[in-house]
PDB file of C-alpha atoms in Angstrom:
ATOM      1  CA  UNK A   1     -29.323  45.869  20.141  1.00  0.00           C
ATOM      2  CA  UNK A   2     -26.486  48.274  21.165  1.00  0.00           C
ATOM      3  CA  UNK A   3     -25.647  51.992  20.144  1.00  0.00           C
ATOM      4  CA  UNK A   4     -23.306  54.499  21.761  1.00  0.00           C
ATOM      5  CA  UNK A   5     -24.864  55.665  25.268  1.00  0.00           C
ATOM      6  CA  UNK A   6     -22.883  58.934  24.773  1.00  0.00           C
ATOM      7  CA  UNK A   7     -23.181  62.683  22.438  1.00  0.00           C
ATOM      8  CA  UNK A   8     -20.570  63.530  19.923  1.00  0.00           C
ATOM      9  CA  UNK A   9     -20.256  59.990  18.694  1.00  0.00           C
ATOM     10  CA  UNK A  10     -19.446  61.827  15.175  1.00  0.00           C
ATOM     11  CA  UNK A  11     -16.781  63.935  16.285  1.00  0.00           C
ATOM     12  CA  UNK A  12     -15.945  66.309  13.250  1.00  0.00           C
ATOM     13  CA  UNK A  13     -14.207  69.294  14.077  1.00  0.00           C
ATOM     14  CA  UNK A  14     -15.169  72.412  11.308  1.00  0.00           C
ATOM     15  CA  UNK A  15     -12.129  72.251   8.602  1.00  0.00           C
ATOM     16  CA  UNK A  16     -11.559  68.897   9.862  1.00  0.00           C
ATOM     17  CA  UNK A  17      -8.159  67.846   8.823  1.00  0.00           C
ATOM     18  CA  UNK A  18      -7.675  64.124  10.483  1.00  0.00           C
ATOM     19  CA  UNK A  19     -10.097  61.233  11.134  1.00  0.00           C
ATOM     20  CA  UNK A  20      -9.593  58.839  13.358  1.00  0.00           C
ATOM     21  CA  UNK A  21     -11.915  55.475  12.755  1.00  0.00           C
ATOM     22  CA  UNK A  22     -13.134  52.568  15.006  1.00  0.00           C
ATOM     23  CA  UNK A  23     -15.732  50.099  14.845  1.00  0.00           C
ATOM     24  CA  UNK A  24     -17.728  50.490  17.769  1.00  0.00           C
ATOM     25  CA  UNK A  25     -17.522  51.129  21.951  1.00  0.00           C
ATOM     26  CA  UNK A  26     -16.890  48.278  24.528  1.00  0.00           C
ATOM     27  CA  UNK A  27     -20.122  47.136  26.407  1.00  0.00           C
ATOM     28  CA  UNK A  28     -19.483  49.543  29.145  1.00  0.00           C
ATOM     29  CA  UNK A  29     -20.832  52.719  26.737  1.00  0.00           C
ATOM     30  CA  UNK A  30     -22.763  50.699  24.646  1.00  0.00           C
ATOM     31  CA  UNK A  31     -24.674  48.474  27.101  1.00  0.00           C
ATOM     32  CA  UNK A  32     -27.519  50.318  29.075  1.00  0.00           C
ATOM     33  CA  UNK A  33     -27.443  47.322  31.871  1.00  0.00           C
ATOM     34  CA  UNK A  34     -23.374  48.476  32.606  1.00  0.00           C
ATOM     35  CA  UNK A  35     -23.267  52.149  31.291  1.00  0.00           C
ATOM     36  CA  UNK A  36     -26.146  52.635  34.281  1.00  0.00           C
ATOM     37  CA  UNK A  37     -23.991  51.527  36.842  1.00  0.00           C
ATOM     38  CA  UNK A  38     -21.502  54.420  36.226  1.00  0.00           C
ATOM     39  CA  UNK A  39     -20.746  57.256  38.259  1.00  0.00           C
ATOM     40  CA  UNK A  40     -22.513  60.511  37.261  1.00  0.00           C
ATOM     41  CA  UNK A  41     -18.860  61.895  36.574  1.00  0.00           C
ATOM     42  CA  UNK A  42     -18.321  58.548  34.435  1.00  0.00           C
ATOM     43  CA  UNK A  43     -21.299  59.245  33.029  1.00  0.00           C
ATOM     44  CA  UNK A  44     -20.442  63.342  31.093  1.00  0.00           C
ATOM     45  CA  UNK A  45     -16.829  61.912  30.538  1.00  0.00           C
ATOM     46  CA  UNK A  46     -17.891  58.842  28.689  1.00  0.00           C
ATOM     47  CA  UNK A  47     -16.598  59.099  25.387  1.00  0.00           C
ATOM     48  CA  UNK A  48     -14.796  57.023  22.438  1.00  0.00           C
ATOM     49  CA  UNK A  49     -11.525  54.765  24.023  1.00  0.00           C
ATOM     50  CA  UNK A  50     -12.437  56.162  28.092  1.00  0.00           C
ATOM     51  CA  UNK A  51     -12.282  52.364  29.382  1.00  0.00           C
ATOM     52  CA  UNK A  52      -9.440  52.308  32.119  1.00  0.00           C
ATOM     53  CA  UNK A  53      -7.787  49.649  29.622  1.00  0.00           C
ATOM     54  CA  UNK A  54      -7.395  51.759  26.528  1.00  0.00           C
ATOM     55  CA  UNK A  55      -4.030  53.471  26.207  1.00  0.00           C
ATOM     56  CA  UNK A  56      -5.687  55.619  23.310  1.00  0.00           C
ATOM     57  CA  UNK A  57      -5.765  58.321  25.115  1.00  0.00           C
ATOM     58  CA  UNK A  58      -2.287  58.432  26.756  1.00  0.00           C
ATOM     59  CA  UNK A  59      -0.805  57.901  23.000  1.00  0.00           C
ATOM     60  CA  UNK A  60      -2.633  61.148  22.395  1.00  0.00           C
ATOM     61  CA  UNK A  61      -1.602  62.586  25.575  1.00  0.00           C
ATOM     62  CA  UNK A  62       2.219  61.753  24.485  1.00  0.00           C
ATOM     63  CA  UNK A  63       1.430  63.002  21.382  1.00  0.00           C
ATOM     64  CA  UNK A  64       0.689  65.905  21.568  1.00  0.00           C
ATOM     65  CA  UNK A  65       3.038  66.436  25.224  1.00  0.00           C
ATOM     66  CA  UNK A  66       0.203  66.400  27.587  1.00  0.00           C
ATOM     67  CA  UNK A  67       1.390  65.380  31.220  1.00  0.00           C
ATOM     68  CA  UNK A  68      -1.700  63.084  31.888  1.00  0.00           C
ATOM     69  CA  UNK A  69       0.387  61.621  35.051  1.00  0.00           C
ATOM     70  CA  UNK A  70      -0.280  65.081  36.574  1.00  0.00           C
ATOM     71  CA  UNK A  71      -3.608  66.113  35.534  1.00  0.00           C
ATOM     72  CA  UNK A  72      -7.495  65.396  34.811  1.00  0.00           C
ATOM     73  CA  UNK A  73      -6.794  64.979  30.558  1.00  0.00           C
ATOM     74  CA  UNK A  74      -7.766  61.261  31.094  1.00  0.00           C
ATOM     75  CA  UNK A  75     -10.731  61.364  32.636  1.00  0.00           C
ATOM     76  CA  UNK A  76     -11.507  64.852  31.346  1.00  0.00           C
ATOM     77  CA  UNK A  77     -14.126  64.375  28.169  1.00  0.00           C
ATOM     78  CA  UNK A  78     -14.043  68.258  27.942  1.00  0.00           C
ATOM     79  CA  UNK A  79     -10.494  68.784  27.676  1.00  0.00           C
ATOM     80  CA  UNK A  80      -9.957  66.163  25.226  1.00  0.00           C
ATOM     81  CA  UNK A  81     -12.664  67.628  23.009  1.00  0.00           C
ATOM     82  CA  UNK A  82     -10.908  70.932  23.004  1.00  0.00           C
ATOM     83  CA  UNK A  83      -7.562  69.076  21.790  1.00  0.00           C
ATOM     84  CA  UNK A  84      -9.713  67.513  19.239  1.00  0.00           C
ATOM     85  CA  UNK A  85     -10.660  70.473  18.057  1.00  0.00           C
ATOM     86  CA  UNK A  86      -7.776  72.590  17.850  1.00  0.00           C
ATOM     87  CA  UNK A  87      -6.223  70.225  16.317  1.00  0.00           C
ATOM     88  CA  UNK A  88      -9.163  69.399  13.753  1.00  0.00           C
ATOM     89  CA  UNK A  89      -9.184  65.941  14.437  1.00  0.00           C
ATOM     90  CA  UNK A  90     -12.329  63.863  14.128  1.00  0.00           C
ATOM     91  CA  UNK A  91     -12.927  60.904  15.819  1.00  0.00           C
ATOM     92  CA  UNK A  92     -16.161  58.281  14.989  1.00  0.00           C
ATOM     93  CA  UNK A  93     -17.279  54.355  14.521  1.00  0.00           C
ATOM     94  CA  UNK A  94     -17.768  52.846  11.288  1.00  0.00           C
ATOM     95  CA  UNK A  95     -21.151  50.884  13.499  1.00  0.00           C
ATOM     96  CA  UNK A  96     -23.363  52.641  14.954  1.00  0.00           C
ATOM     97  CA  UNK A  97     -25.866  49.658  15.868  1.00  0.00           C
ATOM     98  CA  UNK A  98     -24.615  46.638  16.465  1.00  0.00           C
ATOM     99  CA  UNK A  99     -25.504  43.342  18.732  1.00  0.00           C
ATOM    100  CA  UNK A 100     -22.818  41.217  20.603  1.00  0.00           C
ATOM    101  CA  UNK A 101     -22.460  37.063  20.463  1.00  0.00           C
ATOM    102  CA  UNK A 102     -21.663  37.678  24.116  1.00  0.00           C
ATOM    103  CA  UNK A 103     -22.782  40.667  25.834  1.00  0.00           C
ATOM    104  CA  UNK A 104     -19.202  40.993  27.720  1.00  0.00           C
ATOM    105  CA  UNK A 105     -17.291  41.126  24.737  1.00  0.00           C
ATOM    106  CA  UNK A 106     -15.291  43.748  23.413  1.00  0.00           C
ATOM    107  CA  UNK A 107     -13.879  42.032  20.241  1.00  0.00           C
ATOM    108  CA  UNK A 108     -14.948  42.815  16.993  1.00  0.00           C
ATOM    109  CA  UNK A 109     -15.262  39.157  16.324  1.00  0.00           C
ATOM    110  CA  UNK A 110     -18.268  39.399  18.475  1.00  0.00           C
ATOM    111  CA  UNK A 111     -20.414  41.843  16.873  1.00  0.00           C
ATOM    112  CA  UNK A 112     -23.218  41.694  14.890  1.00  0.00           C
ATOM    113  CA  UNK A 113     -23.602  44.594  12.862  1.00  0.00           C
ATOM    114  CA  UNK A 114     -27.312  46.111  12.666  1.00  0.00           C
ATOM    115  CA  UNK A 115     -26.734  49.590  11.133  1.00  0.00           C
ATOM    116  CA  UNK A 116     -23.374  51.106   9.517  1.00  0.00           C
ATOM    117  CA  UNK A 117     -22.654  54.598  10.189  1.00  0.00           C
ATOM    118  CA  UNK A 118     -23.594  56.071   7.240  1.00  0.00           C
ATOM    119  CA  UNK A 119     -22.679  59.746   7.402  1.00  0.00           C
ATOM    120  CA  UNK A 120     -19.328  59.068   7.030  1.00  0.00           C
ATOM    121  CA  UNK A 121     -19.925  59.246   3.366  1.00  0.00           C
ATOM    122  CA  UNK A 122     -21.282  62.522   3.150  1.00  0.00           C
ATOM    123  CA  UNK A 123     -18.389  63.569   5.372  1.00  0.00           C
ATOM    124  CA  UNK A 124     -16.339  62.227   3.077  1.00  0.00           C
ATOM    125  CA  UNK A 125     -18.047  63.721   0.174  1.00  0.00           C
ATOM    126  CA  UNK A 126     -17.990  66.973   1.205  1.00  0.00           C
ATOM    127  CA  UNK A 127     -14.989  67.489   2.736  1.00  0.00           C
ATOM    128  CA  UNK A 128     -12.019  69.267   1.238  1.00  0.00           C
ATOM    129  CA  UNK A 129     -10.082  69.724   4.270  1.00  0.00           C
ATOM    130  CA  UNK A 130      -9.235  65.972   5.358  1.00  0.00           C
ATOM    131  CA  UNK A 131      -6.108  64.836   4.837  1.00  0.00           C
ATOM    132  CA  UNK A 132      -5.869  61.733   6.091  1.00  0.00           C
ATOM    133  CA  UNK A 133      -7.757  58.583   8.103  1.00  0.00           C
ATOM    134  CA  UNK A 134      -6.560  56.609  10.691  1.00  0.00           C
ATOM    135  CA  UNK A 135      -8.074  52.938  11.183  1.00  0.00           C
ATOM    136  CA  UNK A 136      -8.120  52.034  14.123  1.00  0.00           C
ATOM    137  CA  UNK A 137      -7.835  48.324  12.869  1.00  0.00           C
ATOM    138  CA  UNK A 138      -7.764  46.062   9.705  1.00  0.00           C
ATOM    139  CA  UNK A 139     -11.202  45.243  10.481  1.00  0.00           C
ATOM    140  CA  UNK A 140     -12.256  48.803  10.793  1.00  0.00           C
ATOM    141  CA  UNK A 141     -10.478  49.983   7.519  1.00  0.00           C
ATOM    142  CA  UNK A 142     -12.703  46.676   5.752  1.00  0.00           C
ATOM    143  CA  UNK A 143     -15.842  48.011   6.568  1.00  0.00           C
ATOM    144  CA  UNK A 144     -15.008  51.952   6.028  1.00  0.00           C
ATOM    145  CA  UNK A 145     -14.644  50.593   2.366  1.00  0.00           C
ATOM    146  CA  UNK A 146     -18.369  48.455   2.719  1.00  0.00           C
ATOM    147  CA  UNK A 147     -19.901  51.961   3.560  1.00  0.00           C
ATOM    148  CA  UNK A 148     -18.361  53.370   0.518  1.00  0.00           C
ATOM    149  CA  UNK A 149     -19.290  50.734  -1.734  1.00  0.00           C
ATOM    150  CA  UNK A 150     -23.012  50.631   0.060  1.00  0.00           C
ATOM    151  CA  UNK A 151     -23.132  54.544  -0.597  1.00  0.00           C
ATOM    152  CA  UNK A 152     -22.348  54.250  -4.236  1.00  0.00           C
ATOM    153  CA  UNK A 153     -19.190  56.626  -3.382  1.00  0.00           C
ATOM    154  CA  UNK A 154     -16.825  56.843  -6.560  1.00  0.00           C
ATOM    155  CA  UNK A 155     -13.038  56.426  -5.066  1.00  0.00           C
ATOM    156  CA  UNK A 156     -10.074  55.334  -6.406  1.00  0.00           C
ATOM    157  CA  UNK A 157      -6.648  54.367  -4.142  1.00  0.00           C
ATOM    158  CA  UNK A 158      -3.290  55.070  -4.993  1.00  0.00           C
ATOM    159  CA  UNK A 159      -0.780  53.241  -3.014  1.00  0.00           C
ATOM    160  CA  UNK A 160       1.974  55.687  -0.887  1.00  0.00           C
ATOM    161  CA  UNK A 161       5.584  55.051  -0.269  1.00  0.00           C
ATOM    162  CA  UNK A 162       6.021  58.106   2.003  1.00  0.00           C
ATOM    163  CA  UNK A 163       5.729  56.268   5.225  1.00  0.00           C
ATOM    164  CA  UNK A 164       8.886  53.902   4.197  1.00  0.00           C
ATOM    165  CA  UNK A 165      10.518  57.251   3.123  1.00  0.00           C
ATOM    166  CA  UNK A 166       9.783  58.847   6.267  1.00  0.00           C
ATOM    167  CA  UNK A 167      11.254  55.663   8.503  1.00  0.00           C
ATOM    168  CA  UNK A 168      14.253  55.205   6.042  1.00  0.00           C
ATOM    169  CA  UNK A 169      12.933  51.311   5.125  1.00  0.00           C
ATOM    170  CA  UNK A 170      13.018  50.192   8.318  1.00  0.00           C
ATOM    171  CA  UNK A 171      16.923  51.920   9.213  1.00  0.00           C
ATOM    172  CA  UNK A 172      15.926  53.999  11.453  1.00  0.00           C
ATOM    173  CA  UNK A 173      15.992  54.719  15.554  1.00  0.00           C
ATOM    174  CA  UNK A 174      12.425  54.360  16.367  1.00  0.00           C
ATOM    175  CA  UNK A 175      12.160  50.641  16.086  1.00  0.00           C
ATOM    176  CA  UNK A 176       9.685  51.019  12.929  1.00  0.00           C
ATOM    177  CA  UNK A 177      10.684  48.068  10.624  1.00  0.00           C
ATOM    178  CA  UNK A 178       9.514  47.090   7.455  1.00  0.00           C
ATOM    179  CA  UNK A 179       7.329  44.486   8.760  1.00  0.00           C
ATOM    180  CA  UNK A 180       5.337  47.400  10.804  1.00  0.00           C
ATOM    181  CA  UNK A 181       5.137  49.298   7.828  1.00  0.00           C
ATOM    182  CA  UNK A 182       4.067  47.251   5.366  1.00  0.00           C
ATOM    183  CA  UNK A 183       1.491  46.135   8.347  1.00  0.00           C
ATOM    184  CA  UNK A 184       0.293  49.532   7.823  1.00  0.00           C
ATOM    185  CA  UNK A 185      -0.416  49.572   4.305  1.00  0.00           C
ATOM    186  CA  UNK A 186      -0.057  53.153   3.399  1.00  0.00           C
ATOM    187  CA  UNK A 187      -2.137  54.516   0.611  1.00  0.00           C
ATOM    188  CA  UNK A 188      -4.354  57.409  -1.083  1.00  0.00           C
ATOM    189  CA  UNK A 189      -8.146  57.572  -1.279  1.00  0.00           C
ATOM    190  CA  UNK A 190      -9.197  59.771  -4.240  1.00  0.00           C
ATOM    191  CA  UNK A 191     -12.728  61.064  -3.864  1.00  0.00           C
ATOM    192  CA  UNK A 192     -14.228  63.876  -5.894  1.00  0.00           C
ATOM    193  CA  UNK A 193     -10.577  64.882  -6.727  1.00  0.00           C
ATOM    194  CA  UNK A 194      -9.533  65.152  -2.973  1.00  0.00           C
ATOM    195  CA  UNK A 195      -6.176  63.000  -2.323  1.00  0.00           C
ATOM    196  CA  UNK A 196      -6.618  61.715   1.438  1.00  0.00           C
ATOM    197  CA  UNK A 197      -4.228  59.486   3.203  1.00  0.00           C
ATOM    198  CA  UNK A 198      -5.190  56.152   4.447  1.00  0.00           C
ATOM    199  CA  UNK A 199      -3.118  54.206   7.109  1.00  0.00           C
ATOM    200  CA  UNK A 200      -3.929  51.449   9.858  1.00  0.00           C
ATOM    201  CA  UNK A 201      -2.511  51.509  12.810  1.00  0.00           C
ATOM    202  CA  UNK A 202      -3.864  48.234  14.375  1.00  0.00           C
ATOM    203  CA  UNK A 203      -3.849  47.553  18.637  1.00  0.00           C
ATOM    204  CA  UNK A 204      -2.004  43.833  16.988  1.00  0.00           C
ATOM    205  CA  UNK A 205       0.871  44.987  15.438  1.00  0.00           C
ATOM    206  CA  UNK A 206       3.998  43.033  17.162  1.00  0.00           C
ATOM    207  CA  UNK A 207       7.118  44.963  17.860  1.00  0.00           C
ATOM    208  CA  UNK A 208      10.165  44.124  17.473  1.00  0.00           C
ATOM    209  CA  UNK A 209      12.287  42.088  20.440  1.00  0.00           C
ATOM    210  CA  UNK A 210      12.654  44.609  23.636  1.00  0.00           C
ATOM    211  CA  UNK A 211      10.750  47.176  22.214  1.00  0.00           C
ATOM    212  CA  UNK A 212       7.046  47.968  23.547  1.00  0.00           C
ATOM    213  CA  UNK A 213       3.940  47.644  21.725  1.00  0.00           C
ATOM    214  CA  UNK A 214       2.743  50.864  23.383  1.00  0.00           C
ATOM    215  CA  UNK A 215       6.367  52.791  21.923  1.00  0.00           C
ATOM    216  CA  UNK A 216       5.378  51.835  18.372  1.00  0.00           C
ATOM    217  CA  UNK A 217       2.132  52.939  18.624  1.00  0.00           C
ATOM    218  CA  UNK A 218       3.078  56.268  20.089  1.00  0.00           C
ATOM    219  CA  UNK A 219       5.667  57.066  17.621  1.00  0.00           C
ATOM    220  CA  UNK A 220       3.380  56.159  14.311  1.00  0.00           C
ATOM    221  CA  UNK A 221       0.491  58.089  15.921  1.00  0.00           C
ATOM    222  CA  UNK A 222       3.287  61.064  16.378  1.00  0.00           C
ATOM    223  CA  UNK A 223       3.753  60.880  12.714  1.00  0.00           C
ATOM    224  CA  UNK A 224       0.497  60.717  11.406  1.00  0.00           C
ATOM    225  CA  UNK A 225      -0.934  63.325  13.662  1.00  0.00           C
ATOM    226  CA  UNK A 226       1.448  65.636  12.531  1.00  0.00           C
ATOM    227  CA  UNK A 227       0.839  65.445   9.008  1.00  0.00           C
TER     228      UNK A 227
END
């Protein structure tokens, strides 16, 4: 059995206003075996999406115009905390035990789920500041719904339009087409009379030809984050 080998796995930021949602760490912060082998500095910067692999935290970086070329903001836990929370954006797993089919594996595919992160629905609950979730995939956004359901949380969703309004139905010059956006699947989560925005944006959506993967992400997490 695996659980995050690092604090502030529920991020939440007083008058939290975004929430950003995975399902649960690779190995390396999850696995006691590989998380021992770290540095000590690895070690107090381990944190959500810190694998040398993830371009989570350079989107962010972009995002918010943070020259992580020329600085420590990567490998800096503390710093990115403080954005965090300036910013009042939260960031947690919807797992918070899990085992893997193969103990290398970071796919979702892989994991066995043991315990669900169950304070998300009292977050949810009793928060009128958030305005809107971002999954961080399809498979993430499924399960957010199982803890609701599991919970007994009464929601209701509303679908949105305002994301194809924003991007002019796919017209537009930053290579967002309808087939992203409808990838997305925009909507509203009603709980307790609190209207929250939902939106995926998944690590497989496919460009389109000769543009990068990495430019749509960065331009849909511009949007969202600045909501």
């Amino acid at each position: 059995m695996e659980r995050h080998l690092f604090d502030d796995i529920n991020f939440f930021p007083n008058k939290m206003r975004t929430l950003i949602l995975g399902t649960f760490s690779v190995p390396l912060y999850t696995n006691k075996e590989k998380f021992d082998k770290l540095s000590d500095e690895e070690k107090i910067n381990a944190w959500y999406y810190s694998s040398k692999r993830s371009e989570f935290w350079k989107i962010i970086a972009d995002s918010f115009d943070i020259d992580y070329k020329n600085s420590d903001f990567l490998l800096n836990k503390k710093e990115k905390k403080n954005l965090f929370e300036k910013n009042k954006i939260g960031l947690a797993d919807v797992f918070s035990k899990c085992e893997r089919k193969n103990k290398d594996s970071a796919r979702d595919t892989d994991l066995v789920i043991i315990e669900y992160n169950n304070i998300l629905s009292e977050v949810l609950s009793n928060n009128n500041d958030l305005r809107i979730i971002i999954f961080t995939s399809r498979f993430t956004e499924n399960h957010f719904f199982k803890i609701l359901n599991s919970n007994n949380i009464n929601y209701s969703l509303e679908e949105s339009r305002e994301v194809y309004n924003h991007y002019n139905n796919g017209m537009n010059d930053n290579c967002i087409t309808i087939d992203i956006m409808n990838a997305l699947r925009e909507r509203y989560l009603i709980i307790n009379d609190s209207k929250i925005k939902i939106s995926t944006i998944t690590l497989k959506i496919s460009p389109i030809k000769g543009v990068s993967l990495y430019s749509v992400k960065k331009e849909l997490y511009n949007y969202y984050l600045s909501l």
